[in-house]
Short mmCIF file of C-alpha atoms in Angstrom, two decimals:
data_model
loop_
_atom_site.label_atom_id
_atom_site.label_comp_id
_atom_site.label_asym_id
_atom_site.label_seq_id
_atom_site.Cartn_x
_atom_site.Cartn_y
_atom_site.Cartn_z
CA UNK Z 1 30.86 -28.87 167.98
CA UNK Z 2 31.90 -30.81 170.96
CA UNK Z 3 35.29 -30.17 172.67
CA UNK Z 4 37.95 -32.85 171.81
CA UNK Z 5 38.56 -35.58 174.25
CA UNK Z 6 41.04 -34.62 176.92
CA UNK Z 7 43.65 -37.55 176.12
CA UNK Z 8 46.10 -37.83 178.97
CA UNK Z 9 49.47 -36.22 178.19
CA UNK Z 10 51.57 -39.38 178.57
CA UNK Z 11 49.19 -41.25 176.29
CA UNK Z 12 49.22 -38.60 173.63
CA UNK Z 13 52.99 -38.44 173.72
CA UNK Z 14 53.73 -42.17 173.69
CA UNK Z 15 50.80 -43.53 171.62
CA UNK Z 16 49.92 -40.74 169.21
CA UNK Z 17 53.35 -38.84 168.75
CA UNK Z 18 55.26 -42.14 169.30
CA UNK Z 19 57.88 -40.50 171.66
CA UNK Z 20 59.78 -42.75 174.04
CA UNK Z 21 59.91 -41.50 177.50
CA UNK Z 22 62.54 -42.56 180.06
CA UNK Z 23 61.11 -43.82 183.37
CA UNK Z 24 61.82 -40.45 185.08
CA UNK Z 25 60.32 -38.47 182.24
CA UNK Z 26 57.23 -40.54 182.43
CA UNK Z 27 56.95 -40.09 186.27
CA UNK Z 28 57.39 -36.21 186.06
CA UNK Z 29 54.86 -36.09 183.15
CA UNK Z 30 52.34 -38.26 184.89
CA UNK Z 31 52.42 -36.38 188.13
CA UNK Z 32 52.69 -32.93 186.79
CA UNK Z 33 50.39 -33.07 183.81
CA UNK Z 34 48.01 -36.12 184.29
CA UNK Z 35 47.27 -35.51 188.02
CA UNK Z 36 48.71 -38.69 189.30
CA UNK Z 37 49.86 -38.46 192.95
CA UNK Z 38 53.15 -39.82 193.89
CA UNK Z 39 51.47 -42.14 196.59
CA UNK Z 40 49.51 -43.89 193.76
CA UNK Z 41 52.69 -44.88 191.79
CA UNK Z 42 54.24 -48.39 191.95
CA UNK Z 43 57.40 -48.92 193.98
CA UNK Z 44 59.98 -48.29 191.25
CA UNK Z 45 58.11 -45.15 190.11
CA UNK Z 46 57.59 -44.07 193.61
CA UNK Z 47 61.31 -44.16 194.15
CA UNK Z 48 61.94 -41.95 191.14
CA UNK Z 49 59.25 -39.57 192.37
CA UNK Z 50 60.97 -39.13 195.57
CA UNK Z 51 64.31 -38.12 193.71
CA UNK Z 52 62.30 -35.75 191.52
CA UNK Z 53 59.84 -34.15 194.01
CA UNK Z 54 61.19 -34.96 197.52
CA UNK Z 55 59.20 -36.82 200.20
CA UNK Z 56 55.88 -35.77 198.81
CA UNK Z 57 52.80 -38.13 198.80
CA UNK Z 58 50.15 -35.79 197.50
CA UNK Z 59 50.27 -32.25 195.94
CA UNK Z 60 47.82 -29.61 197.15
CA UNK Z 61 45.48 -28.42 194.49
CA UNK Z 62 46.80 -24.93 194.54
CA UNK Z 63 50.37 -26.30 193.50
CA UNK Z 64 49.06 -27.86 190.35
CA UNK Z 65 48.89 -24.44 188.56
CA UNK Z 66 52.71 -24.11 188.29
CA UNK Z 67 55.47 -26.57 187.38
CA UNK Z 68 59.09 -25.85 187.95
CA UNK Z 69 61.54 -28.09 186.35
CA UNK Z 70 65.14 -27.36 187.54
CA UNK Z 71 66.95 -29.51 184.87
CA UNK Z 72 70.21 -30.57 183.69
CA UNK Z 73 71.34 -30.51 179.98
CA UNK Z 74 69.66 -33.02 177.57
CA UNK Z 75 66.75 -34.07 179.71
CA UNK Z 76 64.17 -33.04 177.26
CA UNK Z 77 62.99 -30.10 179.19
CA UNK Z 78 62.22 -27.79 176.30
CA UNK Z 79 61.14 -30.61 174.09
CA UNK Z 80 58.89 -32.64 176.31
CA UNK Z 81 57.83 -30.22 178.96
CA UNK Z 82 57.84 -27.21 176.78
CA UNK Z 83 56.88 -28.03 173.19
CA UNK Z 84 54.87 -31.06 173.55
CA UNK Z 85 53.10 -29.90 176.62
CA UNK Z 86 52.14 -26.69 174.62
CA UNK Z 87 50.88 -28.94 171.90
CA UNK Z 88 48.94 -31.14 174.11
CA UNK Z 89 47.22 -28.18 175.82
CA UNK Z 90 46.39 -26.52 172.40
CA UNK Z 91 44.61 -29.76 171.36
CA UNK Z 92 42.80 -30.68 174.49
CA UNK Z 93 42.14 -27.61 176.62
CA UNK Z 94 38.58 -26.77 177.60
CA UNK Z 95 37.59 -23.62 175.84
CA UNK Z 96 33.84 -23.24 176.42
CA UNK Z 97 34.42 -20.12 178.66
CA UNK Z 98 35.95 -18.09 175.81
CA UNK Z 99 33.95 -15.34 174.01
CA UNK Z 100 32.67 -15.94 170.36
CA UNK Z 101 35.68 -15.27 168.14
CA UNK Z 102 38.31 -15.20 170.99
CA UNK Z 103 41.55 -17.09 170.26
CA UNK Z 104 43.19 -19.05 172.92
CA UNK Z 105 47.00 -19.12 173.10
CA UNK Z 106 49.63 -21.66 174.20
CA UNK Z 107 52.40 -19.20 174.83
CA UNK Z 108 56.19 -20.00 174.80
CA UNK Z 109 58.51 -17.39 176.39
CA UNK Z 110 62.38 -17.84 175.93
CA UNK Z 111 65.46 -15.52 176.60
CA UNK Z 112 65.34 -14.50 172.98
CA UNK Z 113 63.46 -15.19 169.79
CA UNK Z 114 65.88 -17.67 168.42
CA UNK Z 115 65.73 -19.89 171.31
CA UNK Z 116 61.89 -19.48 171.48
CA UNK Z 117 61.56 -20.35 167.75
CA UNK Z 118 63.52 -23.57 168.33
CA UNK Z 119 60.91 -24.76 171.00
CA UNK Z 120 58.23 -23.70 168.49
CA UNK Z 121 59.77 -25.78 165.75
CA UNK Z 122 59.75 -28.84 168.13
CA UNK Z 123 55.98 -28.35 168.53
CA UNK Z 124 55.04 -27.88 164.82
CA UNK Z 125 57.50 -30.67 163.89
CA UNK Z 126 55.60 -33.02 166.12
CA UNK Z 127 52.33 -31.92 164.77
CA UNK Z 128 53.36 -32.16 161.16
CA UNK Z 129 54.66 -35.76 161.62
CA UNK Z 130 51.38 -36.91 163.04
CA UNK Z 131 48.69 -37.12 160.40
CA UNK Z 132 45.79 -36.77 162.88
CA UNK Z 133 47.29 -33.54 163.98
CA UNK Z 134 48.90 -32.20 160.63
CA UNK Z 135 45.46 -31.63 159.02
CA UNK Z 136 44.60 -29.39 161.87
CA UNK Z 137 47.35 -26.83 161.13
CA UNK Z 138 45.60 -23.83 159.69
CA UNK Z 139 48.50 -21.37 159.24
CA UNK Z 140 52.08 -20.83 160.49
CA UNK Z 141 54.64 -18.03 160.62
CA UNK Z 142 58.20 -18.02 162.16
CA UNK Z 143 56.70 -17.08 165.42
CA UNK Z 144 53.53 -18.94 165.57
CA UNK Z 145 51.09 -21.56 164.11
CA UNK Z 146 47.38 -21.97 164.39
CA UNK Z 147 45.58 -25.28 165.02
CA UNK Z 148 41.88 -25.48 164.07
CA UNK Z 149 40.60 -28.20 166.52
CA UNK Z 150 37.87 -30.72 165.98
CA UNK Z 151 35.48 -28.49 167.79
CA UNK Z 152 36.21 -25.65 165.34
CA UNK Z 153 38.06 -23.55 168.02
CA UNK Z 154 41.41 -22.13 166.89
CA UNK Z 155 44.43 -22.08 169.19
CA UNK Z 156 47.63 -20.23 168.61
CA UNK Z 157 51.00 -21.66 169.65
CA UNK Z 158 53.09 -18.55 169.85
CA UNK Z 159 56.62 -17.48 170.85
CA UNK Z 160 57.54 -14.12 172.57
CA UNK Z 161 61.03 -13.35 173.74
CA UNK Z 162 61.55 -12.43 177.43
CA UNK Z 163 62.90 -9.09 176.36
CA UNK Z 164 59.29 -8.27 175.63
CA UNK Z 165 58.19 -9.54 178.93
CA UNK Z 166 55.71 -8.02 181.42
CA UNK Z 167 53.21 -5.87 179.55
CA UNK Z 168 53.79 -7.68 176.04
CA UNK Z 169 52.63 -10.99 177.78
CA UNK Z 170 49.25 -9.69 178.88
CA UNK Z 171 45.95 -9.53 177.20
CA UNK Z 172 45.70 -13.16 176.13
CA UNK Z 173 43.70 -16.10 177.22
CA UNK Z 174 46.27 -18.80 177.79
CA UNK Z 175 45.76 -22.64 177.68
CA UNK Z 176 49.40 -22.89 178.87
CA UNK Z 177 52.41 -20.74 179.25
CA UNK Z 178 56.02 -22.14 179.10
CA UNK Z 179 58.91 -20.07 180.42
CA UNK Z 180 61.87 -21.81 178.88
CA UNK Z 181 65.40 -21.15 180.34
CA UNK Z 182 63.91 -18.68 182.74
CA UNK Z 183 67.07 -18.27 184.71
CA UNK Z 184 68.43 -16.24 181.83
CA UNK Z 185 65.56 -13.85 181.32
CA UNK Z 186 66.47 -10.20 180.74
CA UNK Z 187 64.51 -7.26 179.02
CA UNK Z 188 65.95 -4.83 176.41
CA UNK Z 189 67.76 -2.92 179.14
CA UNK Z 190 69.44 -6.15 180.47
CA UNK Z 191 67.39 -5.89 183.59
CA UNK Z 192 66.37 -9.38 185.05
CA UNK Z 193 62.51 -9.73 184.32
CA UNK Z 194 61.77 -13.38 185.20
CA UNK Z 195 59.35 -12.48 187.99
CA UNK Z 196 57.64 -9.93 185.71
CA UNK Z 197 57.10 -12.53 182.95
CA UNK Z 198 55.76 -14.97 185.50
CA UNK Z 199 53.29 -12.57 187.14
CA UNK Z 200 52.06 -11.46 183.75
CA UNK Z 201 51.07 -14.89 182.55
CA UNK Z 202 50.09 -16.83 185.68
CA UNK Z 203 46.59 -15.12 186.20
CA UNK Z 204 45.77 -15.70 182.55
CA UNK Z 205 46.02 -19.51 182.42
CA UNK Z 206 42.69 -21.16 181.67
CA UNK Z 207 41.25 -24.02 183.81
CA UNK Z 208 43.42 -27.13 183.80
CA UNK Z 209 46.54 -25.41 182.41
CA UNK Z 210 49.82 -24.64 184.06
CA UNK Z 211 52.70 -22.23 183.83
CA UNK Z 212 55.72 -24.53 183.09
CA UNK Z 213 59.01 -23.05 184.13
CA UNK Z 214 61.78 -25.19 182.83
CA UNK Z 215 65.35 -24.03 183.13
CA UNK Z 216 68.92 -24.89 183.85
CA UNK Z 217 69.81 -23.37 187.08
CA UNK Z 218 72.06 -20.38 187.69
CA UNK Z 219 72.60 -18.10 190.65
CA UNK Z 220 71.13 -18.54 194.15
CA UNK Z 221 68.57 -15.81 193.45
CA UNK Z 222 65.60 -15.13 191.14
CA UNK Z 223 62.42 -16.92 190.24
CA UNK Z 224 63.81 -20.41 189.68
CA UNK Z 225 65.78 -20.45 192.89
CA UNK Z 226 63.05 -18.99 195.06
CA UNK Z 227 60.32 -21.42 193.68
CA UNK Z 228 62.57 -24.44 194.03
CA UNK Z 229 63.82 -23.68 197.55
CA UNK Z 230 60.26 -22.94 198.75
CA UNK Z 231 58.60 -25.94 197.23
CA UNK Z 232 60.81 -28.95 196.65
CA UNK Z 233 59.84 -31.52 199.21
CA UNK Z 234 57.43 -29.07 200.81
CA UNK Z 235 54.95 -27.92 198.02
CA UNK Z 236 53.22 -24.83 198.79
CA UNK Z 237 52.75 -22.79 195.65
CA UNK Z 238 54.00 -25.07 192.93
CA UNK Z 239 55.16 -28.55 191.86
CA UNK Z 240 59.08 -28.31 192.00
CA UNK Z 241 61.06 -31.00 190.30
CA UNK Z 242 64.86 -31.70 190.50
CA UNK Z 243 65.80 -33.11 187.16
CA UNK Z 244 69.52 -33.71 186.82
CA UNK Z 245 70.71 -35.27 183.50
CA UNK Z 246 71.64 -38.82 184.70
CA UNK Z 247 68.28 -39.13 186.61
CA UNK Z 248 66.41 -38.23 183.54
CA UNK Z 249 68.59 -39.99 181.02
CA UNK Z 250 70.47 -42.87 182.63
CA UNK Z 251 71.96 -44.34 179.51
CA UNK Z 252 75.68 -45.10 178.97
CA UNK Z 253 76.21 -42.49 176.17
CA UNK Z 254 74.86 -39.69 178.43
CA UNK Z 255 76.89 -40.85 181.42
CA UNK Z 256 79.95 -40.89 179.26
CA UNK Z 257 79.29 -37.20 178.20
CA UNK Z 258 78.79 -36.14 181.86
CA UNK Z 259 81.80 -37.84 183.06
CA UNK Z 260 83.86 -36.17 180.24
CA UNK Z 261 82.57 -32.66 181.24
CA UNK Z 262 83.41 -33.47 184.98
CA UNK Z 263 86.97 -34.06 184.02
CA UNK Z 264 87.01 -30.80 181.82
CA UNK Z 265 85.17 -28.44 183.95
CA UNK Z 266 83.81 -29.72 187.24
CA UNK Z 267 82.02 -26.46 188.12
CA UNK Z 268 80.27 -26.32 184.78
CA UNK Z 269 79.28 -30.00 185.00
CA UNK Z 270 77.64 -29.34 188.48
CA UNK Z 271 75.46 -26.84 186.90
CA UNK Z 272 74.81 -28.11 183.41
CA UNK Z 273 74.37 -31.72 184.23
CA UNK Z 274 73.77 -32.03 188.09
CA UNK Z 275 71.41 -28.99 187.96
CA UNK Z 276 73.09 -27.39 190.99
CA UNK Z 277 72.70 -23.61 191.60
CA UNK Z 278 75.97 -21.63 191.54
CA UNK Z 279 76.84 -20.32 194.92
CA UNK Z 280 75.69 -16.75 195.56
CA UNK Z 281 78.92 -15.78 197.11
CA UNK Z 282 82.20 -14.86 195.46
CA UNK Z 283 84.58 -17.68 194.90
CA UNK Z 284 88.14 -17.85 193.49
CA UNK Z 285 87.96 -18.23 189.74
CA UNK Z 286 91.22 -19.89 189.13
CA UNK Z 287 92.54 -22.99 190.97
CA UNK Z 288 95.39 -25.44 190.64
CA UNK Z 289 95.54 -25.02 186.87
CA UNK Z 290 97.52 -21.85 187.45
CA UNK Z 291 100.48 -23.86 188.67
CA UNK Z 292 101.26 -25.51 185.29
CA UNK Z 293 101.49 -22.10 183.58
CA UNK Z 294 104.44 -20.69 185.45
CA UNK Z 295 107.73 -21.68 183.77
CA UNK Z 296 110.79 -20.47 185.67
CA UNK Z 297 113.18 -21.41 182.83
CA UNK Z 298 111.18 -19.21 180.32
CA UNK Z 299 112.67 -15.75 179.59
CA UNK Z 300 111.02 -12.47 178.94
CA UNK Z 301 111.45 -11.71 175.11
CA UNK Z 302 110.54 -9.35 172.45
CA UNK Z 303 111.33 -11.90 169.71
CA UNK Z 304 108.60 -14.30 168.76
CA UNK Z 305 109.40 -17.82 167.50
CA UNK Z 306 108.95 -18.49 163.75
CA UNK Z 307 105.26 -18.81 162.86
CA UNK Z 308 104.02 -17.12 166.05
CA UNK Z 309 101.43 -14.30 166.11
CA UNK Z 310 101.83 -11.29 168.45
CA UNK Z 311 98.89 -9.53 170.21
CA UNK Z 312 99.12 -6.53 172.69
CA UNK Z 313 96.71 -6.08 175.51
CA UNK Z 314 96.42 -3.02 177.72
CA UNK Z 315 94.65 -2.03 180.95
CA UNK Z 316 94.77 1.73 181.51
CA UNK Z 317 94.48 3.14 184.89
CA UNK Z 318 95.54 6.59 186.05
CA UNK Z 319 94.67 7.66 189.56
CA UNK Z 320 93.95 4.60 191.86
CA UNK Z 321 95.06 1.83 189.58
CA UNK Z 322 98.20 1.06 187.55
CA UNK Z 323 98.41 0.80 183.77
CA UNK Z 324 99.74 -2.27 182.18
CA UNK Z 325 100.59 -3.58 178.73
CA UNK Z 326 101.17 -7.25 177.91
CA UNK Z 327 102.59 -9.04 174.73
CA UNK Z 328 101.37 -12.46 174.05
CA UNK Z 329 102.95 -14.71 171.48
CA UNK Z 330 100.63 -17.41 170.10
CA UNK Z 331 102.23 -20.51 168.33
CA UNK Z 332 99.80 -23.20 167.36
CA UNK Z 333 97.57 -23.55 170.36
CA UNK Z 334 100.13 -22.41 172.92
CA UNK Z 335 99.89 -18.90 174.44
CA UNK Z 336 103.12 -17.28 175.93
CA UNK Z 337 103.20 -14.20 178.03
CA UNK Z 338 106.37 -12.80 176.32
CA UNK Z 339 106.68 -9.32 178.03
CA UNK Z 340 105.01 -6.88 180.45
CA UNK Z 341 105.39 -3.31 181.60
CA UNK Z 342 103.46 -1.70 184.43
CA UNK Z 343 103.16 1.96 185.43
CA UNK Z 344 101.81 3.00 188.83
CA UNK Z 345 100.73 6.28 190.31
CA UNK Z 346 103.32 7.83 192.38
CA UNK Z 347 102.71 7.59 196.15
CA UNK Z 348 102.74 10.84 198.08
CA UNK Z 349 102.54 11.72 201.68
CA UNK Z 350 99.53 10.71 203.83
CA UNK Z 351 98.32 8.22 201.58
CA UNK Z 352 97.91 10.37 198.53
CA UNK Z 353 98.99 9.47 195.02
CA UNK Z 354 99.96 11.44 191.85
CA UNK Z 355 97.90 10.32 188.97
CA UNK Z 356 99.68 9.02 185.96
CA UNK Z 357 99.72 11.12 182.90
CA UNK Z 358 97.43 9.77 180.19
CA UNK Z 359 99.79 10.99 177.47
CA UNK Z 360 102.73 9.17 179.11
CA UNK Z 361 100.79 6.02 179.47
CA UNK Z 362 99.74 5.96 175.81
CA UNK Z 363 103.24 6.77 174.64
CA UNK Z 364 104.86 4.09 176.63
CA UNK Z 365 102.27 1.62 175.62
CA UNK Z 366 102.88 2.43 171.93
CA UNK Z 367 106.67 2.10 172.44
CA UNK Z 368 106.12 -1.29 174.18
CA UNK Z 369 103.96 -2.41 171.23
CA UNK Z 370 106.47 -1.25 168.68
CA UNK Z 371 109.35 -3.26 170.42
CA UNK Z 372 107.14 -6.30 169.61
CA UNK Z 373 106.53 -5.22 165.98
CA UNK Z 374 102.97 -4.19 166.68
CA UNK Z 375 101.05 -0.98 166.16
CA UNK Z 376 97.57 -2.08 167.49
CA UNK Z 377 96.70 -2.36 171.32
CA UNK Z 378 93.63 -3.90 172.44
CA UNK Z 379 92.23 -2.30 175.63
CA UNK Z 380 89.05 -1.93 177.57
CA UNK Z 381 87.02 1.23 176.85
CA UNK Z 382 87.95 3.05 180.01
CA UNK Z 383 89.38 6.54 178.94
CA UNK Z 384 89.49 5.21 175.39
CA UNK Z 385 88.38 8.36 173.73
CA UNK Z 386 90.73 10.75 175.38
CA UNK Z 387 93.61 8.14 175.13
CA UNK Z 388 93.24 8.07 171.31
CA UNK Z 389 93.99 11.93 171.32
CA UNK Z 390 97.48 10.91 172.45
CA UNK Z 391 98.29 8.18 169.91
CA UNK Z 392 101.39 8.65 167.78
CA UNK Z 393 100.75 8.54 164.01
CA UNK Z 394 100.18 4.84 162.75
CA UNK Z 395 99.12 3.35 166.21
CA UNK Z 396 95.57 2.22 167.09
CA UNK Z 397 93.82 1.52 170.29
CA UNK Z 398 90.99 -1.05 169.74
CA UNK Z 399 88.30 -1.56 172.31
CA UNK Z 400 87.37 -5.04 173.53
CA UNK Z 401 83.87 -5.86 174.71
CA UNK Z 402 83.30 -4.76 178.23
CA UNK Z 403 79.88 -6.09 179.11
CA UNK Z 404 79.78 -8.79 181.84
CA UNK Z 405 79.42 -11.73 179.29
CA UNK Z 406 82.23 -10.37 177.20
CA UNK Z 407 84.68 -10.20 180.12
CA UNK Z 408 83.49 -13.54 181.58
CA UNK Z 409 84.10 -15.18 178.19
CA UNK Z 410 87.66 -14.00 178.10
CA UNK Z 411 88.43 -15.40 181.55
CA UNK Z 412 86.58 -18.67 180.71
CA UNK Z 413 88.77 -19.08 177.56
CA UNK Z 414 91.99 -18.49 179.62
CA UNK Z 415 90.81 -20.98 182.24
CA UNK Z 416 90.25 -23.65 179.54
CA UNK Z 417 93.67 -23.04 178.11
CA UNK Z 418 95.18 -23.21 181.52
CA UNK Z 419 93.60 -26.58 182.20
CA UNK Z 420 94.82 -27.85 178.84
CA UNK Z 421 98.43 -26.61 179.87
CA UNK Z 422 98.62 -24.34 176.89
CA UNK Z 423 99.65 -21.10 178.75
CA UNK Z 424 103.19 -20.24 179.64
CA UNK Z 425 104.26 -17.49 181.88
CA UNK Z 426 107.99 -16.64 182.60
CA UNK Z 427 109.13 -16.87 186.21
CA UNK Z 428 110.07 -13.20 186.11
CA UNK Z 429 106.47 -12.36 185.51
CA UNK Z 430 105.10 -14.41 188.44
CA UNK Z 431 103.00 -11.33 189.58
CA UNK Z 432 100.58 -12.14 186.70
CA UNK Z 433 100.03 -15.59 188.23
CA UNK Z 434 99.60 -13.99 191.60
CA UNK Z 435 96.93 -11.54 190.33
CA UNK Z 436 95.12 -14.21 188.50
CA UNK Z 437 94.95 -16.29 191.68
CA UNK Z 438 93.12 -13.35 193.34
CA UNK Z 439 90.35 -13.22 190.63
CA UNK Z 440 86.94 -14.00 192.10
CA UNK Z 441 83.77 -14.81 190.18
CA UNK Z 442 80.19 -14.24 191.50
CA UNK Z 443 77.01 -15.42 189.68
CA UNK Z 444 74.41 -12.74 189.04
CA UNK Z 445 70.78 -13.13 188.01
CA UNK Z 446 69.93 -13.38 184.34
CA UNK Z 447 72.98 -15.73 183.59
CA UNK Z 448 75.57 -12.92 184.39
CA UNK Z 449 79.08 -13.88 185.73
CA UNK Z 450 80.80 -10.98 187.53
CA UNK Z 451 84.58 -11.20 187.35
CA UNK Z 452 86.42 -9.01 189.95
CA UNK Z 453 89.99 -8.17 190.72
CA UNK Z 454 90.41 -7.38 194.38
CA UNK Z 455 92.48 -4.11 195.08
CA UNK Z 456 95.75 -4.93 196.77
CA UNK Z 457 98.56 -2.41 197.50
CA UNK Z 458 97.85 -0.11 194.75
CA UNK Z 459 97.11 -2.75 192.17
CA UNK Z 460 93.73 -3.82 190.79
CA UNK Z 461 94.91 -6.91 188.95
CA UNK Z 462 95.95 -4.56 186.04
CA UNK Z 463 98.79 -6.75 184.67
CA UNK Z 464 96.46 -9.88 184.89
CA UNK Z 465 93.73 -7.91 183.12
CA UNK Z 466 96.01 -6.78 180.35
CA UNK Z 467 97.19 -10.40 179.87
CA UNK Z 468 93.77 -11.76 179.63
CA UNK Z 469 92.87 -9.26 176.92
CA UNK Z 470 96.00 -9.96 174.90
CA UNK Z 471 95.52 -13.75 175.30
CA UNK Z 472 91.88 -13.57 174.22
CA UNK Z 473 92.84 -11.58 171.16
CA UNK Z 474 95.50 -14.01 170.24
CA UNK Z 475 93.07 -16.90 170.31
CA UNK Z 476 90.81 -15.05 168.08
CA UNK Z 477 93.48 -14.54 165.47
CA UNK Z 478 94.21 -18.21 165.37
CA UNK Z 479 90.53 -19.04 165.07
CA UNK Z 480 90.22 -17.01 161.90
CA UNK Z 481 89.86 -13.39 163.01
CA UNK Z 482 86.19 -13.72 163.43
CA UNK Z 483 85.84 -10.66 165.79
CA UNK Z 484 86.11 -11.22 169.49
CA UNK Z 485 83.24 -8.86 170.45
CA UNK Z 486 80.85 -10.29 167.93
CA UNK Z 487 81.61 -13.85 169.06
CA UNK Z 488 81.22 -13.07 172.58
CA UNK Z 489 77.79 -11.37 172.21
CA UNK Z 490 76.48 -14.62 170.60
CA UNK Z 491 78.05 -17.23 173.01
CA UNK Z 492 75.27 -17.29 175.67
CA UNK Z 493 72.58 -17.53 173.05
CA UNK Z 494 74.46 -20.23 171.28
CA UNK Z 495 74.91 -22.37 174.42
CA UNK Z 496 71.25 -22.17 175.21
CA UNK Z 497 70.33 -23.09 171.68
CA UNK Z 498 72.68 -26.08 171.69
CA UNK Z 499 70.93 -27.37 174.85
CA UNK Z 500 67.66 -27.26 173.12
CA UNK Z 501 68.97 -28.95 169.94
CA UNK Z 502 70.55 -31.70 172.04
CA UNK Z 503 67.21 -32.31 173.62
CA UNK Z 504 65.60 -33.06 170.34
CA UNK Z 505 67.66 -36.39 170.19
CA UNK Z 506 65.14 -37.89 172.68
CA UNK Z 507 62.58 -38.52 169.90
CA UNK Z 508 62.11 -42.09 168.69
#
């Protein structure tokens, strides 16, 4: 049988699949997939191309093997440039060079299986809704489906998580490979593996196909950052596109969504919608929002108001760091730092210190909790096991998640509450505000935010750390006691999935 006609991508999407493309989406797809050079475009499209690709007239042939789309949210990256591109290549790729019985694959790689399956569902959904394609579906599973083309050749569209990157991606003949949200690739040991995934698939792409890397940006490091900075405006190894949300979707509803996020969280809006990389250096995490939290008329108390819930947070240090315990009263959506104790190692001569007694720290923490009517203290897992050996009867130390994403989520939640003026700190405990003001954040590869407290005069932000733990647990109780650690472990996956789901709204 003869190979199917190589219908241009834009024609397949708009005429066969009946998907409406915005002007910028059409320009990006025409240039990247259909081989149109920016210099060949009309005036309006040429202007869009300059915003997408920089001052480029023609792309060298070597760059047309890789497309990088540094994207904002809701631009259709995973939908159009991931799922539909994979479907197009499965239907039209030249397969005459394959051995008899060899299956070709359109591969989709995502940070985890759930996100990858969402992209796959976009592809199979488009296929099933188009009668001329639906009858070519031979079989499907949760992670793949097979198209039997008009030339009799089978092509598999398959999903693999980046956790199985590197060697697991080898051994296939690929009509295409889509690395979706590549800025957040990590393997089973949490090591960043974006480059390993890319180098595994790039040599295996059949003639006419591309590696498509589409991702929200993250830190100023890693595969997405390197490819973009080395190729945007001066293409050498790939086609690099800058695709912020309002360029790709300039409609009033999207503009309203972006503006609302700018008011709520300007830093997040810059990354999620303007597609800007987070600075590679450390920066202060909290800003002007701290000012509204300090209430000099508010008194320290052990008595919560009627209807308030009480949570105790602790940060245990013994030698170099202090130990601190905080009580937070939560009434409705308002968080009040009610009380605080700190214990510091004793300073000796010549800069030496006498470490705190773990037994004394645990007992004082329990006495503090009891004054607030509580017998549970939430702490990080530092010295947790030996600390439990000193617990008085009836008291508990409960560990909070200490992975980077868990810690970052606690601080993000506090920052959101500060911006909404829901946090109240007595003037007598101003040192907590001072310690929060010193907190710095640094983006890391693979979507990690590193939260750090600088060490100052024998303190390592211990009171602030205890307050953040207590505040996060108080929020969790109000939200139904769903389990802070479990919720935090799923947050990053949920955010990525929500971005993909929003993109599906682009379909006509």
